[in-house]
XYZ file of C-alpha atoms in Angstrom:
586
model
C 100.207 97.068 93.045
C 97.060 98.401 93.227
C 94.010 97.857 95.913
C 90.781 99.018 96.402
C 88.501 98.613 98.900
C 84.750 99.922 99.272
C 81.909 100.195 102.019
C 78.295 100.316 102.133
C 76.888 100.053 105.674
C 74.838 97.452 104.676
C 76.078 95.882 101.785
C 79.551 94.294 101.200
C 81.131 96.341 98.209
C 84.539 95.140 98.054
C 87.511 94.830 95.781
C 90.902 94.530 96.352
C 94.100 94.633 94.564
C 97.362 93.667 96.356
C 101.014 93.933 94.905
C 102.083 90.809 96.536
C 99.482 88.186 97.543
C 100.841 84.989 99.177
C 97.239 82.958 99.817
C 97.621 80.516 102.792
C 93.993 78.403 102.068
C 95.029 74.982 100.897
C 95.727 75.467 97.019
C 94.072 72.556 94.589
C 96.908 72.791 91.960
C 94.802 70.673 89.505
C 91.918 73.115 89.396
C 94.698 75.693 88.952
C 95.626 74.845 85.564
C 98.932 75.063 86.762
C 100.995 74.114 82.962
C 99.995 77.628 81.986
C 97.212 79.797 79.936
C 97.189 79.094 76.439
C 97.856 82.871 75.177
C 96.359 83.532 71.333
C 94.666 86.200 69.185
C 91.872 88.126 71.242
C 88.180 88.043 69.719
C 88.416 91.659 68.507
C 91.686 93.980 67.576
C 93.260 96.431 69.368
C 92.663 100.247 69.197
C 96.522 101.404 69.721
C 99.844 99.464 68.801
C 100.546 96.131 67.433
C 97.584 93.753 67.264
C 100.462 90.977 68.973
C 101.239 93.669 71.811
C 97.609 92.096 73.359
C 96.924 88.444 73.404
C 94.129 86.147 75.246
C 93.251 82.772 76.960
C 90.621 81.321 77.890
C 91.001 80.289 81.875
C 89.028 77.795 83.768
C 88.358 78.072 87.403
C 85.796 76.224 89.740
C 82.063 77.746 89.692
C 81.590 77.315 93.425
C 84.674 78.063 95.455
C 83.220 76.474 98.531
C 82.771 72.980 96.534
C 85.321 72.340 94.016
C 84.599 68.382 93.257
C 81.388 68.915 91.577
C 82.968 69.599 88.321
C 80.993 72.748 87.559
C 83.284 75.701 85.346
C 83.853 79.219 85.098
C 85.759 80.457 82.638
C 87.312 83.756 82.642
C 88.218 85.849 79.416
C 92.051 87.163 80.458
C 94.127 89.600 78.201
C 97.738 90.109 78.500
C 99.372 93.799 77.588
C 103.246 92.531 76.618
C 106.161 94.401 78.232
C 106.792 96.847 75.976
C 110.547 96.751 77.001
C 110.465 93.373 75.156
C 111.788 91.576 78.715
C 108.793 91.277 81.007
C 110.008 91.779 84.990
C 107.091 89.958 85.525
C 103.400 90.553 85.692
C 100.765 93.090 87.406
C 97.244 91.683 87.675
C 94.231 94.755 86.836
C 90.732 95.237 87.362
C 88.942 98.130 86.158
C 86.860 98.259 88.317
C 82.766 98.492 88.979
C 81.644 96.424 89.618
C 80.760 95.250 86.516
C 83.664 96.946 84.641
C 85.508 94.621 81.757
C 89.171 93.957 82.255
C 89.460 92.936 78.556
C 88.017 96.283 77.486
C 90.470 97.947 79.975
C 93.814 96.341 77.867
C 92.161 97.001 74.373
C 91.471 100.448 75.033
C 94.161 103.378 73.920
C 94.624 104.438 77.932
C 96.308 100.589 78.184
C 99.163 102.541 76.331
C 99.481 104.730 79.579
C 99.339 102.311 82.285
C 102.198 100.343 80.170
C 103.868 103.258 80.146
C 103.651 104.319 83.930
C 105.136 101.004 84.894
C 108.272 101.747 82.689
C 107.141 99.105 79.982
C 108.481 96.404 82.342
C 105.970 94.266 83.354
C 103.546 91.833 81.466
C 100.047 93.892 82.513
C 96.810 91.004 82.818
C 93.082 91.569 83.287
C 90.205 89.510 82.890
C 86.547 89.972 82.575
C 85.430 89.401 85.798
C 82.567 86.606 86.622
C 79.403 87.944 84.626
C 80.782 90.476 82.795
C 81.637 90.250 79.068
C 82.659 87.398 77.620
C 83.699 85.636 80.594
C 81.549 82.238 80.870
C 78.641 82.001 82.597
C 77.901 86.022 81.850
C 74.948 87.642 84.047
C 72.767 89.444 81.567
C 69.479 90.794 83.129
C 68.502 92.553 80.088
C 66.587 91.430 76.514
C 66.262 93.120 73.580
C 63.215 93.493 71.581
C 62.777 94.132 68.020
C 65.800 95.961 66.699
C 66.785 96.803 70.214
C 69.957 94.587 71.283
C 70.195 93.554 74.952
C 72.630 96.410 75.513
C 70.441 99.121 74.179
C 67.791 97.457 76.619
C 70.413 98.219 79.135
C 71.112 101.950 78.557
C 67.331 102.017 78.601
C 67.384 101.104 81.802
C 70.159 103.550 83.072
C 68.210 106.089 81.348
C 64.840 105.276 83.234
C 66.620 106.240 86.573
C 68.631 109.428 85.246
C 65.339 110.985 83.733
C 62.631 109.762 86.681
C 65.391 110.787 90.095
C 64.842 114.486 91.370
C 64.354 117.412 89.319
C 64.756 120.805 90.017
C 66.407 124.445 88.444
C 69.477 124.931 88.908
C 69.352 126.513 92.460
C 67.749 123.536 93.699
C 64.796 121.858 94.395
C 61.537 123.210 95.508
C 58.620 121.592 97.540
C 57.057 120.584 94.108
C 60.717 118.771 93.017
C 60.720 117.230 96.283
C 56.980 115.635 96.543
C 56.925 114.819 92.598
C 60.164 112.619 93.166
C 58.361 111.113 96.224
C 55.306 110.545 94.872
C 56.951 108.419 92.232
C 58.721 106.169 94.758
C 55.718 103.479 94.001
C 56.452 103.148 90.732
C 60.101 103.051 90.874
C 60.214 100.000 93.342
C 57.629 98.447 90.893
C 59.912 99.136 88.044
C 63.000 97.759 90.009
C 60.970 94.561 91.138
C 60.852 93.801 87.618
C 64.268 93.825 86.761
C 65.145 91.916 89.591
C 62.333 89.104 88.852
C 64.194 89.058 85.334
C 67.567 89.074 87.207
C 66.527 85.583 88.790
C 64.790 84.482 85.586
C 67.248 84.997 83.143
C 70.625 83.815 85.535
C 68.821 81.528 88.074
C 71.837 79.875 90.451
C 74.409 81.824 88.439
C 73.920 84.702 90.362
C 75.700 83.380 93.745
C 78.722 83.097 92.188
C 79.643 86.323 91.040
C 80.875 87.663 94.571
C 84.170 89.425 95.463
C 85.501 86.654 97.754
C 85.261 84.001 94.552
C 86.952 86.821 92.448
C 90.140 87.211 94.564
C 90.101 83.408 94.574
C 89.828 83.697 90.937
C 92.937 86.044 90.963
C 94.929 84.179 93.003
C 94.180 80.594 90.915
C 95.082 83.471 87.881
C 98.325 84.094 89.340
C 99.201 80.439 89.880
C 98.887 79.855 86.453
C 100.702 82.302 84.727
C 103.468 83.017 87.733
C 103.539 79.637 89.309
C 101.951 78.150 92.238
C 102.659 80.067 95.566
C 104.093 83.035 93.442
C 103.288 87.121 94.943
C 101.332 88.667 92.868
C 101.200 92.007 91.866
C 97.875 93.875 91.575
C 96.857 97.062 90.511
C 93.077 97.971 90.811
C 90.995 100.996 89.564
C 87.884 102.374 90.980
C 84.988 100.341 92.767
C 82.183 102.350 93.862
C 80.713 105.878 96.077
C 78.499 105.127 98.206
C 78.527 104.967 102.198
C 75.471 102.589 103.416
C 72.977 103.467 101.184
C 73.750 106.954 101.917
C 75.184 109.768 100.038
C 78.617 110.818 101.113
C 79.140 114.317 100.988
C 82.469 114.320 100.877
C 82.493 112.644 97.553
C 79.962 114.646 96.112
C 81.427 118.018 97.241
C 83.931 116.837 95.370
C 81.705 116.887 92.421
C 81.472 120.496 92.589
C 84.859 121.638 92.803
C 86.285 119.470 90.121
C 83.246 121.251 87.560
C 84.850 124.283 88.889
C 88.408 123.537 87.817
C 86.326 122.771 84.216
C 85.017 125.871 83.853
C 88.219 127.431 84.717
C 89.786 125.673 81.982
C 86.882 126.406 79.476
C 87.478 130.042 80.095
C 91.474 130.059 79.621
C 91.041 127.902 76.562
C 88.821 130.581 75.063
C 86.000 129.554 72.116
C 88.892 128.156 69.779
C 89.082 125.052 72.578
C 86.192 125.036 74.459
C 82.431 125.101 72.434
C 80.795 126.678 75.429
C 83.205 129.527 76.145
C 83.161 133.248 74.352
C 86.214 135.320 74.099
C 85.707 137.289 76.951
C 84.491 134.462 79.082
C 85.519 133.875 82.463
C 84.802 130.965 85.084
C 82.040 132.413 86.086
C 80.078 133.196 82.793
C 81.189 129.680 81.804
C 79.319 128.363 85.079
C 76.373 130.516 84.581
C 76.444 129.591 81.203
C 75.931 125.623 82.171
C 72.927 127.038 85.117
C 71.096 128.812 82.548
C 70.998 125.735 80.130
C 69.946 123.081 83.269
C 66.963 125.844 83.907
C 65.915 126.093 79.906
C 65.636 122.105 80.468
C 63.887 122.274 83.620
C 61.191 124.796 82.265
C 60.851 123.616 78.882
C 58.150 120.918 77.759
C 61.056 117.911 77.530
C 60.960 115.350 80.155
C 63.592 114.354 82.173
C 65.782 117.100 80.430
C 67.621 118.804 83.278
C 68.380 115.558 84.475
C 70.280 114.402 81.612
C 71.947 116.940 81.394
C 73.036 117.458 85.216
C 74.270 113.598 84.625
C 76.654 114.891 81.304
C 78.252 117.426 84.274
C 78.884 114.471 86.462
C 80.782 113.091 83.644
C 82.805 116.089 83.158
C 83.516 116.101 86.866
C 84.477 112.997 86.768
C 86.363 112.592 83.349
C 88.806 115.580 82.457
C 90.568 113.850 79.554
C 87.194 113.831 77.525
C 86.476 117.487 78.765
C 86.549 119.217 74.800
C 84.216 116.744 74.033
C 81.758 117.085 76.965
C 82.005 120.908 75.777
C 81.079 119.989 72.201
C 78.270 118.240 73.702
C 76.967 120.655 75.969
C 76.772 123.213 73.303
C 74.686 120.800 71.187
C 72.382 120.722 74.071
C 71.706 124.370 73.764
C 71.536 124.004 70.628
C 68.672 121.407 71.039
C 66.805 123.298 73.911
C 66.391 126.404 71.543
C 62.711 127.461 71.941
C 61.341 126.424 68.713
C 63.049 122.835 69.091
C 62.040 122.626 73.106
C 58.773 121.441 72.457
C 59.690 119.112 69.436
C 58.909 115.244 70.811
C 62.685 113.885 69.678
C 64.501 116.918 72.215
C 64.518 113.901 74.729
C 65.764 111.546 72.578
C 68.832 113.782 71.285
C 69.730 114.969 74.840
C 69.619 110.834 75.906
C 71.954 110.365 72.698
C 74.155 113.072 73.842
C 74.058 112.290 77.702
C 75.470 108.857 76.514
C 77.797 109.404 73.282
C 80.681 110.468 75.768
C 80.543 107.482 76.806
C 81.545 105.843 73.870
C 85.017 108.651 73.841
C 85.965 105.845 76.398
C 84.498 102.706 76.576
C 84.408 102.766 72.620
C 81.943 102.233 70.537
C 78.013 102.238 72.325
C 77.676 98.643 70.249
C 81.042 97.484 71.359
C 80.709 97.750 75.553
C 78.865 94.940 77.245
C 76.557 97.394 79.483
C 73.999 94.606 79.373
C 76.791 92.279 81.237
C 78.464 95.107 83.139
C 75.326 96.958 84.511
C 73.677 93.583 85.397
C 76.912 92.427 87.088
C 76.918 95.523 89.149
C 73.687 94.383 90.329
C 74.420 91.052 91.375
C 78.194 91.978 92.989
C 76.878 94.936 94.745
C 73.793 93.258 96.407
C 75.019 89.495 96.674
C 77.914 90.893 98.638
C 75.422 92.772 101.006
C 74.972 91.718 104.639
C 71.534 89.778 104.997
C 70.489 92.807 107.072
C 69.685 95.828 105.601
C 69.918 97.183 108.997
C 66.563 99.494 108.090
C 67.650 101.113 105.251
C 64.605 101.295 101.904
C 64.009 102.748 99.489
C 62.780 105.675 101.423
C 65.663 106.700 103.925
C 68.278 106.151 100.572
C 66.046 108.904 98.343
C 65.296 111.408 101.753
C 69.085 111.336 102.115
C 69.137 112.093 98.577
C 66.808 115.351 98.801
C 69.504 116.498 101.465
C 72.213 115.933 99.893
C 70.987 117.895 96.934
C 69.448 120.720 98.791
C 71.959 121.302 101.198
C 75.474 120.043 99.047
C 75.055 120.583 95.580
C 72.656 120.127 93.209
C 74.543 118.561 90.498
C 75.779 115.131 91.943
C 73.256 114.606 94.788
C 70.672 113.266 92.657
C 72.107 110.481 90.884
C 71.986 108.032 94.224
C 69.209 106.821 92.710
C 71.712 104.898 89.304
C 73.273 102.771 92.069
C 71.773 99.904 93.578
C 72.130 101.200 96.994
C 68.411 101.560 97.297
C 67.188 98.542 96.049
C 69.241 95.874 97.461
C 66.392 95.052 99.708
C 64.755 93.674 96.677
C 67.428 91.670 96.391
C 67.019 88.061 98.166
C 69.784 86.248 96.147
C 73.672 86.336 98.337
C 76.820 84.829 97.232
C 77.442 81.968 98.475
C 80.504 82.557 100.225
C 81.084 86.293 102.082
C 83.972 87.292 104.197
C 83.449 90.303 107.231
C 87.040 90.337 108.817
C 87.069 92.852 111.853
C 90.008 95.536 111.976
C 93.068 96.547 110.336
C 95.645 93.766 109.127
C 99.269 93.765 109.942
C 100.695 93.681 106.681
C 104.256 92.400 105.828
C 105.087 95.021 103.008
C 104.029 98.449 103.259
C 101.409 99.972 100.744
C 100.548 103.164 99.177
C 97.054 104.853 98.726
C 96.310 107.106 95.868
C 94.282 109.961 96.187
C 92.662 112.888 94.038
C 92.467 116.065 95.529
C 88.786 116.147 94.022
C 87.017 112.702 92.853
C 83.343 112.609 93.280
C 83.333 108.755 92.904
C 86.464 108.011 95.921
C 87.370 111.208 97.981
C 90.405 112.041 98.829
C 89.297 112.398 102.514
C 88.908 108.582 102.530
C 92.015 108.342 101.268
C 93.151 109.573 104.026
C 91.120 107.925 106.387
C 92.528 104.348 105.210
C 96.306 105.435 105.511
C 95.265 106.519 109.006
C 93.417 102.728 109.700
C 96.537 100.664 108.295
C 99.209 102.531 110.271
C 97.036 102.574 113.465
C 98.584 99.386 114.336
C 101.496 100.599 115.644
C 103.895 100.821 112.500
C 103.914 102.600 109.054
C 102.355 100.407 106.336
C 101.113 102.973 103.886
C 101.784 106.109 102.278
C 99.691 108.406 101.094
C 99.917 110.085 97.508
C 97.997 113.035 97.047
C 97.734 114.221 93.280
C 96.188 118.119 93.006
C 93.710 117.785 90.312
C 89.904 116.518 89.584
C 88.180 113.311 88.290
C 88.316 109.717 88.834
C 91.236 108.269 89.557
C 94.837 109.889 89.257
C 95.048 108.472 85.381
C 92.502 111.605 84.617
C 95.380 113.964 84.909
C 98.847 113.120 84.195
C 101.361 113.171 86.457
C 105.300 112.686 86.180
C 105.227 112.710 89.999
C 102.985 110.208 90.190
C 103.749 107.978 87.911
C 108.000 108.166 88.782
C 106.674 106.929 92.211
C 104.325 104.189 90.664
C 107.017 103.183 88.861
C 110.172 102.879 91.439
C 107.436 100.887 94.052
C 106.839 98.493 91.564
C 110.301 98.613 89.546
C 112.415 99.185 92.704
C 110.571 98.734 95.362
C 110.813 102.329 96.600
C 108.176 102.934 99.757
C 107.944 106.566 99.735
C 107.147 109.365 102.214
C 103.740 110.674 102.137
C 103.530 113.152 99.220
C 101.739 116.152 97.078
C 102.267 115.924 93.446
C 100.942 118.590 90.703
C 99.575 117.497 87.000
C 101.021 117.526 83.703
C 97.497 118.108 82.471
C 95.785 120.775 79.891
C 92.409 120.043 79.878
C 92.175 122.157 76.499
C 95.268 121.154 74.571
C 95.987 122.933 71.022
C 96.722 119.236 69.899
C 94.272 116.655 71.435
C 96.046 113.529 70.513
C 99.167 114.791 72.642
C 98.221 117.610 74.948
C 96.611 115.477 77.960
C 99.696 113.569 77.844
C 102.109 115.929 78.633
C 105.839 114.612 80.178
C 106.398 118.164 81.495
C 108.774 118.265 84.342
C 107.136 121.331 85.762
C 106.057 118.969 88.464
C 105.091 119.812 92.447
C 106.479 117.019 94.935
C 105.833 118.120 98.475
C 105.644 116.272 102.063
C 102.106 115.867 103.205
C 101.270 116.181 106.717
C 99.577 113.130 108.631
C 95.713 113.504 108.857
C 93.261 111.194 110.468
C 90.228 112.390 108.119
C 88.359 110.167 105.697
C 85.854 107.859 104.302
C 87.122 106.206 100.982
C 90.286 105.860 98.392
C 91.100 106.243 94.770
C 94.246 103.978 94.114
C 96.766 102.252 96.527
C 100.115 100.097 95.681
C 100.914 97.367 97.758
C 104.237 94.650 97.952
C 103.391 92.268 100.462
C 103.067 88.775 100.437
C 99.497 88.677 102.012
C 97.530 86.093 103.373
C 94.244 85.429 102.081
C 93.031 86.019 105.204
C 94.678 89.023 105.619
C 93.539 90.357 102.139
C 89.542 89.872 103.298
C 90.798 92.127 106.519
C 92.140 94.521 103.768
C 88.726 94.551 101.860
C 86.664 94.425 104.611
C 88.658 97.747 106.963
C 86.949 99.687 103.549
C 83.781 98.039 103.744
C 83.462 98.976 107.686
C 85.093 102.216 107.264
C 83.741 103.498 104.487
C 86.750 103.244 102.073
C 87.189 102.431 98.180
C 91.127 101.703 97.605
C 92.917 100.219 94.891
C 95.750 98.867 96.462
């Protein structure tokens, strides 16, 4: 199972995900629900697969974990991905992720195919929509539309605001104009952030300290009850959580950033104009990279606002997101296409380039209609800052966009900027907390050993933190994780498939199998003749190689876990990447 812990210096970021939870806090059965989820057709069909492979329930938990006889509800929105083998083993508990990310959405999509498949169609795989996201009851929604603009338009708007108005500059980096225009508008990007979090309170009122991490792993565990019994391990397999150390910029992660746009335009090149829209037939990695620096500087000198910025977000995409790289490639050559001079100066460039930053998005989260970023990005808000410690231990608006400006001058230009889209900055603005928070101190002993997941370049959860949590959790005297490092880029090792991976995946949670610290290659062609098949390659052309022990680090991608875990014990988990500046999925 999968767990996933996260730091901020200052604010408490966590999630976890444990293979086998065994919660010692005295259990009210009756708020439990403990005859079972009532499992029926889900509010919209799937995109892969038989629409009776994915079912739903609605699940009702108490609003306030820390008073549980006042009768006030949650309910969660929970989706259940059938064994494909027809004879569940028993089930593995997801979150996508986030904050702010919908479980539902994760089982609809066409990846829940792959995650079925990497656990050997076994096991019964459940997510939920967290508390505030989706269609979970009550939903945080900080957003309203207006006119013919829906709430989650309203939302993108807002993303948008941040992408275009964050620091500026050619593509060799900012200059002393960059720098002092950014700054200048610091003012008016508190102001604008002030407002969103006056509508925050407005809209969600008391709602908003109950949307914490500590309520959600009560909300798993009370999940668990339910559908495995009372008292049962649970199995939990987590994706993603967040990037940022403190409010700061790590540059680890955003290194990373560079070097997985590198492996793109190596691919771009091999793949040749047929594959890639931005290559030529004599390209090479370095044209293709030129290619994408010449278009950021036609935006930057051109008479559309916000344009280089835009499109410097589209390459964090593609860093991040290799399976969708022949469409980021489409989409970058439309961009040229719209920065032509006689189009530069037209008033709807900015408009197209917003369209295109954000129509990727829909190659994975569906349809731009169909996502709940009004729920999601609002939810990221109010996880993210309620979880925070009350101190911000000095850190503003400020010292979060100075650190930006070196990050970007002195790491890379690409990723550095975009601190500013998390809410790192503006927590201080912030005044509502959950009402319950957990800061355990040190590493847990832990009565099954775990595994940690690791890209070899993910701008969102290193791989050097990675290997700084497998370091923390055996540093107590016994080995209790393993480290798997898979060679290739983006978020999370389901970006590039990998039978080495995925055979190990499956024999920890099939068999059990605890395995020696290991390298595995990619089955992955970023540029497949035949997209509907080539990322998905079962090639055995496979590397599997020892690793050797490292004691470098500051946050993970993925991690398995089997052990029956005390609650408390699982806060210690969440809380070693809070303090230590780790993101797992355990």
């Amino acid at each position: 199972m999968l767990h996933r812990l996260f730091f901020h210096s200052w604010i408490l970021g966590l999630f976890l995900t444990i293979s086998y939870i065994r919660p010692s806090y005295q259990r009210n059965i009756e708020s439990r629900q403990s005859d079972g989820l009532q499992w029926g057709p889900c509010v919209k069909p799937v995109e892969w697969g038989e629409e009776s492979s994915l079912v739903c329930a609605n699940f009702t938990v108490p609003l306030d974990w820390t008073n549980t006889t006042n009768g006030e509800k949650a309910v969660l929105y929970v989706a259940k991905l059938k064994a494909r083998s027809g004879k569940s083993l028993g089930t593995i508990f997801m979150n996508p992720g986030g904050p702010g990310g919908t479980g539902y959405g994760l089982l609809r999509e066409a990846s829940s195919e792959q995650l079925s498949n990497i656990t050997g169609g076994n096991f019964d795989l459940v997510s939920w929509d967290p508390r505030g996201v989706g269609l979970t009851n009550p939903a945080i929604n900080c957003f309203e539309g207006a006119g013919n603009q829906t709430a989650d338009q309203a939302a993108l708007g807002f993303q948008q605001y941040l992408i275009v108005n964050t620091l500026n500059s050619r593509s060799s980096g900012p200059d002393q104009v960059d720098i002092d225009t950014f700054l200048g508008n610091t003012t008016n990007i508190e102001n604008y952030m002030r407002a969103f979090i006056q509508k925050c309170v407005d809209k969600n009122q008391d709602n908003l300290k109950y949307v914490g991490a500590v309520a959600t792993v009560k909300d798993l565990v009370a999940l668990a009850d339910a559908i495995e019994g009372p008292g049962s391990p649970i199995r939990y397999w987590g994706l993603s959580y967040g990037t940022f150390l403190g409010a700061h910029l790590l540059d680890h992660a955003v290194q990373d950033a560079d070097k997985a746009l590198q492996i793109f335009y190596d691919a771009c090149a091999a793949a040749g104009p047929d594959l890639c829209a931005i290559a030529t037939s004599n390209s090479t990695s370095a044209t293709v990279g030129q290619w994408v620096n010449d278009l950021i500087d036609t935006a930057y000198t051109g008479n559309v606002f916000g344009a280089a910025n835009l499109l410097r977000a589209q390459l964090v995409q593609v860093a991040r997101s290799p399976t969708a790289w022949p469409a980021f490639a489409s989409q970058l050559a439309a961009a040229y296409r719209d920065l032509h001079p006689a189009a530069a100066t037209n008033t709807s460039t900015t408009r197209r380039l917003r369209l295109r930053y954000f129509e990727p998005f829909a190659l994975s989260k569906r349809q731009e209609s169909d996502y709940p970023w009004a729920t999601s990005l609002s939810s990221l808000y109010a996880i993210w800052c309620g979880d925070a410690a009350d101190d911000t231990g000095g850190v503003n608006t400020t010292t979060v966009f100075n650190d930006l400006i070196r990050v970007t001058k002195e790491v890379t230009n690409v990723e550095g900027p975009f601190g500013v889209v998390y809410p790192s900055a503006f927590c201080q603005f912030w005044k509502t907390r959950a009402v319950e928070r957990h800061f355990p101190q040190g590493p847990p002993m832990l009565a099954n050993p775990v595994i940690i997941i690791g890209n070899t370049y993910d701008s969102l959860t290193p791989l050097a933190s990675a290997r700084k949590l497998v370091t923390r959790l055996n540093g107590v005297g016994t080995r209790q994780a393993a480290l798997i490092q898979q060679d290739g880029s983006g978020h999370l090792s389901l970006q590039m498939n990998s039978v080495c991976t995925y055979s190990i995946i499956q024999r920890y949670f099939t068999d059990g199998v605890f395995p020696e610290d290991t390298l595995c290659g990619t089955n992955f062609n970023g540029f497949p003749q035949d997209p509907t098949t080539g990322n998905n390659s079962t090639s055995t052309s496979i590397i599997s190689a020892p690793l050797a022990s490292t004691s470098l680090g500051l946050h993970a991608n993925e991690a398995l876990a089997r052990a029956p875990l005390t609650i408390f014990q699982i806060f210690i988990l969440s809380i070693i990447g809070i303090f230590s500046g780790l993101l797992i999925t355990l």
